[in-house]
């Protein structure tokens, strides 16, 4: 009964996400602008890494989601919620088998499904990797329990199969064999080196997957050297983070997508080291007192957090709600054990937990209604964080709130003058607002900090707007030396050659752009203009037709199609009229000349 109610309430808590969009952190790169996902390129999904992760099974699932829903955000949110519900059922089955206690089972299931810390994993489309990998993780654990009870090789093989799928969904599943040892201790109520023997094949795979992940994280610059503190400090931060996870579990208020590193001071490290010593002492004490289940649960929590305690620094935060997705199961087991000793009514306690957590989670879900709303929520709780200021600036730029965007990007470069991305995004804003001189200045500041190819392309565009074609061509060619498939650099070259009437060179560059990206309307438009200049007006119209199929609101293209029709002695008035209605002055002039 409690499981059914919890599942239904979970759907009610998260239903608003079906009407929410995606956010600009990782979602475009993972799904919405990922050509391997949108074209269902299975080979590409298995031979590339994405946002620092080699996760082909997750990417394949994203691609299936695209086949079903394309760019409908609600559909992708539905997939996350569906697997979260499946995980809730698996947690219920796992807990029931481990503890054979209705109260612990209900508490664990309710906490897992409805704790507000889970909103981040369920609501963030890119965190499908977190949820999907947990599905395989839990299915693997259940298969292992079958193997432990019946010693069937098929159960062991199935467990190993789920483990592989989990690792290929998210590399953090490499802790799986250690987690199984924790559960061995819980079930057998003893500690034995024999528990290690049947985990050896799992450990070998874990090492391989771990090395691959370190390589991909390094390649995509997610290993954060700015947080590469001395090891004694990292250990102190790890203890501090463990305590924060426990506090956030018990008191899930003021949750945030970003929890910045605390100040480096004696108090922080005293808290961190004290926390670690207390945890170690408790584990030893519980083992000495033969309270193996409690010790095993604490070890299970630590095992599932060990990779995200920043002992190897990555990302921008010390701890995060999404990292607690699986550890929350262990926290819930601990609370369940404590409450089971109080002999409280199971049904009443279960419904109290459902009521409390559903209210908290629903409130937390409202912060996710838009990317800008989410970033502003973080900024209220943790002001003056570069990542947040930069993101609000970029998001405001996309929403054409240009003054707000400039204000936040100026704040971003002020609080982090050594972070090149703030200067780069400010350059893009200046470029968008047709301020090429200011854009060049910002791109130069970017390049003083980091040899960023996108900044060269941005500066090339700015030089192009100023009519300084030699400098624009030089920057574009500089990028193409190391990135020959960079369509944006080729596009700048095409535009320069087009304006210089080097039409064959321009056509060649636009052809290269379309070779690598057949879905960009502007590429067809520009190639159509070249055909028009070459007096091939039929080809010009064909190109512009494709452009308008991809982007019916490309109003300048209607004008040029009208021009091509006039040159073919056809009636271009309807095209001129459409463009003129959007105040395109050449179209207004053409309509007055040819259609009055």
XYZ file of N, CA, C and O in Angstrom, residues 370-483:
456
model
N 12.422 27.134 -14.903
C 13.198 27.615 -16.053
C 14.656 27.683 -15.642
O 14.980 27.742 -14.446
N 15.530 27.696 -16.636
C 16.959 27.766 -16.342
C 17.287 29.046 -15.589
O 18.029 29.042 -14.594
N 16.728 30.168 -16.057
C 17.021 31.450 -15.416
C 16.528 31.460 -13.980
O 17.222 31.952 -13.069
N 15.355 30.918 -13.751
C 14.805 30.849 -12.399
C 15.722 30.019 -11.487
O 15.977 30.385 -10.335
N 16.242 28.913 -12.021
C 17.127 28.041 -11.249
C 18.424 28.765 -10.888
O 18.876 28.729 -9.737
N 19.031 29.439 -11.880
C 20.297 30.123 -11.636
C 20.114 31.285 -10.652
O 20.975 31.528 -9.796
N 18.997 31.992 -10.771
C 18.747 33.103 -9.853
C 18.504 32.591 -8.433
O 18.871 33.258 -7.459
N 17.896 31.409 -8.317
C 17.717 30.800 -7.005
C 19.077 30.501 -6.365
O 19.280 30.757 -5.172
N 19.995 29.976 -7.152
C 21.340 29.694 -6.629
C 22.013 30.995 -6.207
O 22.663 31.072 -5.165
N 21.850 32.017 -7.031
C 22.515 33.295 -6.758
C 22.014 33.932 -5.461
O 22.768 34.601 -4.761
N 20.735 33.720 -5.138
C 20.198 34.243 -3.877
C 20.836 33.536 -2.686
O 21.127 34.160 -1.657
N 21.049 32.233 -2.837
C 21.575 31.442 -1.720
C 23.094 31.538 -1.603
O 23.646 31.516 -0.506
N 23.767 31.616 -2.741
C 25.229 31.680 -2.758
C 25.657 32.750 -3.766
O 26.049 32.433 -4.896
N 25.563 34.029 -3.383
C 25.874 35.112 -4.320
C 27.353 35.155 -4.686
O 28.215 34.627 -3.983
N 27.592 35.794 -5.844
C 28.957 36.062 -6.313
C 29.751 34.807 -6.640
O 30.970 34.775 -6.468
N 29.061 33.784 -7.115
C 29.730 32.592 -7.637
C 29.861 32.729 -9.150
O 28.874 32.942 -9.846
N 31.094 32.607 -9.651
C 31.318 32.856 -11.077
C 30.401 32.030 -11.969
O 29.781 32.562 -12.898
N 30.313 30.729 -11.702
C 29.537 29.855 -12.574
C 28.089 30.321 -12.681
O 27.490 30.306 -13.758
N 27.529 30.782 -11.566
C 26.135 31.219 -11.547
C 25.990 32.564 -12.250
O 25.089 32.758 -13.076
N 26.846 33.524 -11.925
C 26.786 34.839 -12.561
C 26.943 34.710 -14.073
O 26.208 35.337 -14.857
N 27.896 33.883 -14.489
C 28.134 33.667 -15.913
C 26.911 33.028 -16.576
O 26.499 33.435 -17.671
N 26.301 32.082 -15.894
C 25.139 31.389 -16.463
C 23.924 32.306 -16.569
O 23.188 32.254 -17.557
N 23.706 33.146 -15.549
C 22.594 34.105 -15.630
C 22.832 35.064 -16.789
O 21.908 35.405 -17.539
N 24.082 35.490 -16.959
C 24.404 36.376 -18.076
C 24.129 35.735 -19.416
O 23.512 36.349 -20.304
N 24.560 34.498 -19.579
C 24.355 33.795 -20.853
C 22.871 33.553 -21.107
O 22.368 33.763 -22.220
N 22.159 33.116 -20.057
C 20.729 32.832 -20.214
C 19.965 34.119 -20.555
O 19.058 34.109 -21.391
N 20.323 35.223 -19.923
C 19.681 36.506 -20.215
C 19.982 36.941 -21.646
O 19.119 37.529 -22.316
N 21.195 36.643 -22.122
C 21.548 36.961 -23.502
C 20.657 36.199 -24.469
O 20.158 36.753 -25.450
N 20.407 34.900 -24.187
C 19.531 34.102 -25.042
C 18.107 34.655 -25.054
O 17.393 34.552 -26.052
N 17.695 35.262 -23.924
C 16.343 35.809 -23.799
C 16.265 37.258 -24.276
O 15.235 37.911 -24.098
N 17.366 37.754 -24.878
C 17.450 39.128 -25.399
C 17.302 40.180 -24.303
O 16.919 41.322 -24.576
N 17.600 39.807 -23.066
C 17.654 40.779 -21.972
C 19.105 41.264 -21.870
O 19.859 40.894 -20.960
N 19.488 42.102 -22.823
C 20.903 42.391 -23.040
C 21.543 43.213 -21.923
O 22.703 42.983 -21.570
N 20.810 44.169 -21.364
C 21.372 44.960 -20.274
C 21.630 44.092 -19.047
O 22.674 44.204 -18.395
N 20.664 43.240 -18.743
C 20.827 42.320 -17.624
C 21.991 41.368 -17.877
O 22.790 41.082 -16.968
N 22.087 40.880 -19.103
C 23.173 39.965 -19.457
C 24.525 40.628 -19.250
O 25.440 40.035 -18.658
N 24.668 41.872 -19.708
C 25.942 42.577 -19.576
C 26.277 42.814 -18.110
O 27.433 42.659 -17.693
N 25.274 43.165 -17.320
C 25.490 43.406 -15.895
C 26.054 42.156 -15.217
O 27.040 42.235 -14.462
N 25.448 40.992 -15.496
C 25.897 39.765 -14.839
C 27.243 39.283 -15.370
O 28.074 38.763 -14.609
N 27.482 39.460 -16.662
C 28.776 39.038 -17.209
C 29.895 39.937 -16.690
O 31.014 39.466 -16.461
N 29.599 41.236 -16.500
C 30.594 42.120 -15.886
C 30.893 41.690 -14.456
O 32.040 41.711 -14.003
N 29.846 41.279 -13.727
C 30.063 40.771 -12.369
C 30.874 39.487 -12.390
O 31.741 39.265 -11.532
N 30.598 38.646 -13.393
C 31.304 37.359 -13.490
C 32.802 37.571 -13.684
O 33.624 36.936 -13.004
N 33.186 38.464 -14.597
C 34.618 38.684 -14.843
C 35.256 39.446 -13.687
O 36.471 39.357 -13.472
N 34.422 40.152 -12.907
C 34.952 40.866 -11.745
C 35.314 39.901 -10.619
O 36.371 40.032 -9.997
N 34.433 38.902 -10.358
C 34.702 37.963 -9.251
C 35.710 36.892 -9.658
O 36.338 36.282 -8.791
N 35.861 36.654 -10.963
C 36.805 35.622 -11.426
C 37.584 36.144 -12.638
O 37.369 35.700 -13.763
N 38.492 37.085 -12.410
C 39.216 37.696 -13.538
C 40.186 36.754 -14.243
O 40.709 37.100 -15.297
N 40.382 35.538 -13.682
C 41.262 34.574 -14.338
C 40.483 33.499 -15.074
O 41.078 32.582 -15.644
N 39.156 33.614 -15.097
C 38.333 32.622 -15.803
C 37.990 33.161 -17.188
O 37.245 34.144 -17.319
N 38.512 32.515 -18.195
C 38.375 33.004 -19.571
C 36.950 32.978 -20.089
O 36.584 33.758 -20.989
N 36.095 32.094 -19.537
C 34.757 31.930 -20.096
C 33.886 33.170 -19.922
O 33.029 33.461 -20.751
N 34.107 33.909 -18.832
C 33.339 35.132 -18.626
C 33.635 36.154 -19.703
O 32.717 36.783 -20.257
N 34.905 36.345 -20.021
C 35.285 37.292 -21.070
C 34.777 36.823 -22.433
O 34.320 37.623 -23.249
N 34.845 35.505 -22.650
C 34.368 34.973 -23.939
C 32.870 35.235 -24.119
O 32.445 35.719 -25.172
N 32.093 34.948 -23.092
C 30.646 35.152 -23.213
C 30.295 36.629 -23.336
O 29.346 36.988 -24.042
N 31.053 37.473 -22.671
C 30.817 38.913 -22.834
C 31.136 39.337 -24.266
O 30.438 40.179 -24.847
N 32.166 38.728 -24.846
C 32.469 39.003 -26.246
C 31.330 38.610 -27.164
O 30.979 39.328 -28.101
N 30.723 37.451 -26.881
C 29.577 37.015 -27.681
C 28.411 37.996 -27.561
O 27.708 38.266 -28.543
N 28.201 38.522 -26.347
C 27.121 39.486 -26.145
C 27.368 40.750 -26.964
O 26.456 41.267 -27.629
N 28.597 41.256 -26.922
C 28.930 42.436 -27.720
C 28.743 42.148 -29.211
O 28.249 42.987 -29.968
N 29.138 40.954 -29.622
C 28.996 40.571 -31.025
C 27.517 40.532 -31.418
O 27.125 41.036 -32.482
N 26.699 39.945 -30.545
C 25.261 39.865 -30.793
C 24.640 41.251 -30.927
O 23.720 41.464 -31.731
N 25.158 42.215 -30.159
C 24.613 43.573 -30.165
C 25.332 44.495 -31.143
O 25.230 45.722 -31.032
N 26.049 43.863 -32.083
C 26.720 44.616 -33.151
C 27.689 45.655 -32.590
O 27.720 46.807 -33.037
N 28.485 45.234 -31.627
C 29.539 46.081 -31.073
C 30.874 45.362 -31.258
O 31.477 44.877 -30.297
N 31.342 45.266 -32.504
C 32.529 44.439 -32.789
C 33.801 44.905 -32.090
O 34.628 44.074 -31.709
N 33.963 46.245 -31.902
C 35.186 46.705 -31.235
C 35.248 46.199 -29.799
O 36.284 45.707 -29.331
N 34.107 46.290 -29.080
C 34.068 45.797 -27.711
C 34.217 44.276 -27.670
O 34.842 43.722 -26.758
N 33.639 43.622 -28.672
C 33.756 42.166 -28.737
C 35.218 41.749 -28.886
O 35.682 40.828 -28.197
N 35.938 42.434 -29.762
C 37.346 42.101 -29.981
C 38.139 42.276 -28.687
O 38.989 41.446 -28.339
N 37.822 43.325 -27.941
C 38.523 43.562 -26.679
C 38.292 42.404 -25.708
O 39.240 41.916 -25.069
N 37.044 41.947 -25.607
C 36.742 40.841 -24.690
C 37.372 39.531 -25.161
O 37.862 38.742 -24.351
N 37.335 39.287 -26.473
C 37.960 38.067 -26.994
C 39.472 38.097 -26.778
O 40.079 37.056 -26.487
N 40.076 39.278 -26.888
C 41.508 39.394 -26.615
C 41.806 39.055 -25.156
O 42.799 38.390 -24.843
N 40.930 39.517 -24.246
C 41.116 39.201 -22.826
C 40.985 37.693 -22.590
O 41.687 37.125 -21.756
N 40.076 37.059 -23.334
C 39.941 35.603 -23.250
C 41.239 34.927 -23.645
O 41.750 34.039 -22.945
N 41.794 35.352 -24.772
C 42.972 34.694 -25.338
C 44.231 34.971 -24.523
O 45.198 34.199 -24.593
N 44.239 36.041 -23.752
C 45.366 36.282 -22.847
C 45.392 35.240 -21.729
O 46.454 34.931 -21.182
N 44.209 34.707 -21.400
C 44.099 33.730 -20.323
C 44.197 32.296 -20.811
O 44.699 31.415 -20.108
N 43.671 32.047 -22.023
C 43.595 30.666 -22.517
C 43.484 30.686 -24.037
O 42.773 31.516 -24.610
N 44.200 29.767 -24.673
C 44.203 29.700 -26.140
C 42.918 28.998 -26.605
O 42.938 27.850 -27.041
N 41.819 29.708 -26.522
C 40.476 29.154 -26.716
C 40.045 29.336 -28.165
O 39.881 30.457 -28.645
N 39.846 28.215 -28.880
C 39.550 28.301 -30.315
C 38.253 29.063 -30.587
O 38.142 29.790 -31.578
N 37.261 28.915 -29.687
C 35.993 29.618 -29.899
C 36.186 31.130 -29.849
O 35.459 31.873 -30.522
N 37.150 31.590 -29.061
C 37.409 33.027 -28.992
C 38.018 33.523 -30.307
O 37.727 34.646 -30.742
N 38.854 32.702 -30.938
C 39.384 33.081 -32.250
C 38.253 33.186 -33.275
O 38.229 34.113 -34.093
N 37.325 32.253 -33.233
C 36.195 32.305 -34.168
C 35.334 33.532 -33.890
O 34.898 34.226 -34.814
N 35.096 33.806 -32.599
C 34.326 34.995 -32.248
C 35.009 36.256 -32.711
O 34.356 37.169 -33.262
N 36.326 36.331 -32.515
C 37.060 37.518 -32.959
C 37.053 37.626 -34.471
O 36.964 38.733 -35.030
N 37.125 36.488 -35.151
C 37.040 36.504 -36.619
C 35.711 37.099 -37.072
O 35.660 37.896 -38.024
N 34.630 36.727 -36.412
C 33.317 37.300 -36.746
C 33.295 38.801 -36.506
O 32.688 39.554 -37.281
N 33.926 39.242 -35.410
C 33.963 40.675 -35.114
C 34.761 41.424 -36.182
O 34.343 42.504 -36.642
N 35.908 40.870 -36.575
C 36.683 41.499 -37.650
C 35.882 41.536 -38.947
O 35.935 42.519 -39.704
N 35.119 40.494 -39.203
C 34.287 40.457 -40.408
C 33.258 41.586 -40.390
O 33.047 42.279 -41.402
N 32.629 41.801 -39.230
C 31.647 42.885 -39.121
C 32.291 44.245 -39.358
O 31.651 45.169 -39.885
N 33.561 44.381 -38.977
C 34.277 45.644 -39.185
C 34.805 45.779 -40.617
O 35.340 46.831 -40.976
N 34.648 44.699 -41.401
C 35.162 44.733 -42.773
C 36.654 44.505 -42.857
O 37.264 44.731 -43.916
N 37.270 44.052 -41.750
C 38.705 43.759 -41.750
C 38.871 42.290 -42.140
O 39.162 41.428 -41.309
N 38.716 42.030 -43.430
C 38.703 40.642 -43.915
C 40.026 39.908 -43.707
O 40.019 38.721 -43.362
N 41.188 40.562 -43.909
C 42.448 39.830 -43.684
C 42.574 39.273 -42.262
O 42.985 38.134 -42.082
N 42.217 40.081 -41.261
C 42.319 39.594 -39.878
C 41.281 38.509 -39.593
O 41.558 37.547 -38.876
N 40.087 38.675 -40.161
C 39.047 37.659 -39.975
C 39.493 36.331 -40.584
O 39.343 35.263 -39.964
N 40.040 36.387 -41.787
C 40.511 35.179 -42.475
C 41.664 34.551 -41.702
O 41.737 33.324 -41.551
N 42.546 35.382 -41.183
C 43.695 34.873 -40.434
C 43.247 34.111 -39.182
O 43.742 33.012 -38.899
N 42.292 34.664 -38.433
C 41.808 33.990 -37.224
C 41.096 32.684 -37.556
O 41.276 31.666 -36.878
N 40.275 32.720 -38.608
C 39.545 31.503 -38.998
C 40.510 30.407 -39.426
O 40.356 29.238 -39.039
N 41.500 30.773 -40.223
C 42.480 29.773 -40.683
C 43.313 29.236 -39.529
O 43.714 28.066 -39.536
N 43.576 30.076 -38.527
C 44.330 29.630 -37.352
C 43.582 28.494 -36.650
O 44.181 27.501 -36.235
N 42.272 28.649 -36.527
C 41.460 27.615 -35.884
C 41.449 26.343 -36.726
O 41.563 25.224 -36.208
N 41.334 26.510 -38.046
C 41.197 25.349 -38.929
C 42.473 24.512 -39.012
O 42.421 23.351 -39.433
N 43.600 25.066 -38.600
C 44.837 24.282 -38.582
C 44.725 23.103 -37.610
O 45.263 22.022 -37.867
N 44.042 23.336 -36.498
C 43.902 22.276 -35.485
C 42.500 21.680 -35.462
O 42.302 20.593 -34.933
N 41.520 22.403 -36.020
C 40.140 21.919 -36.037
C 39.578 22.043 -37.456
O 38.769 22.923 -37.744
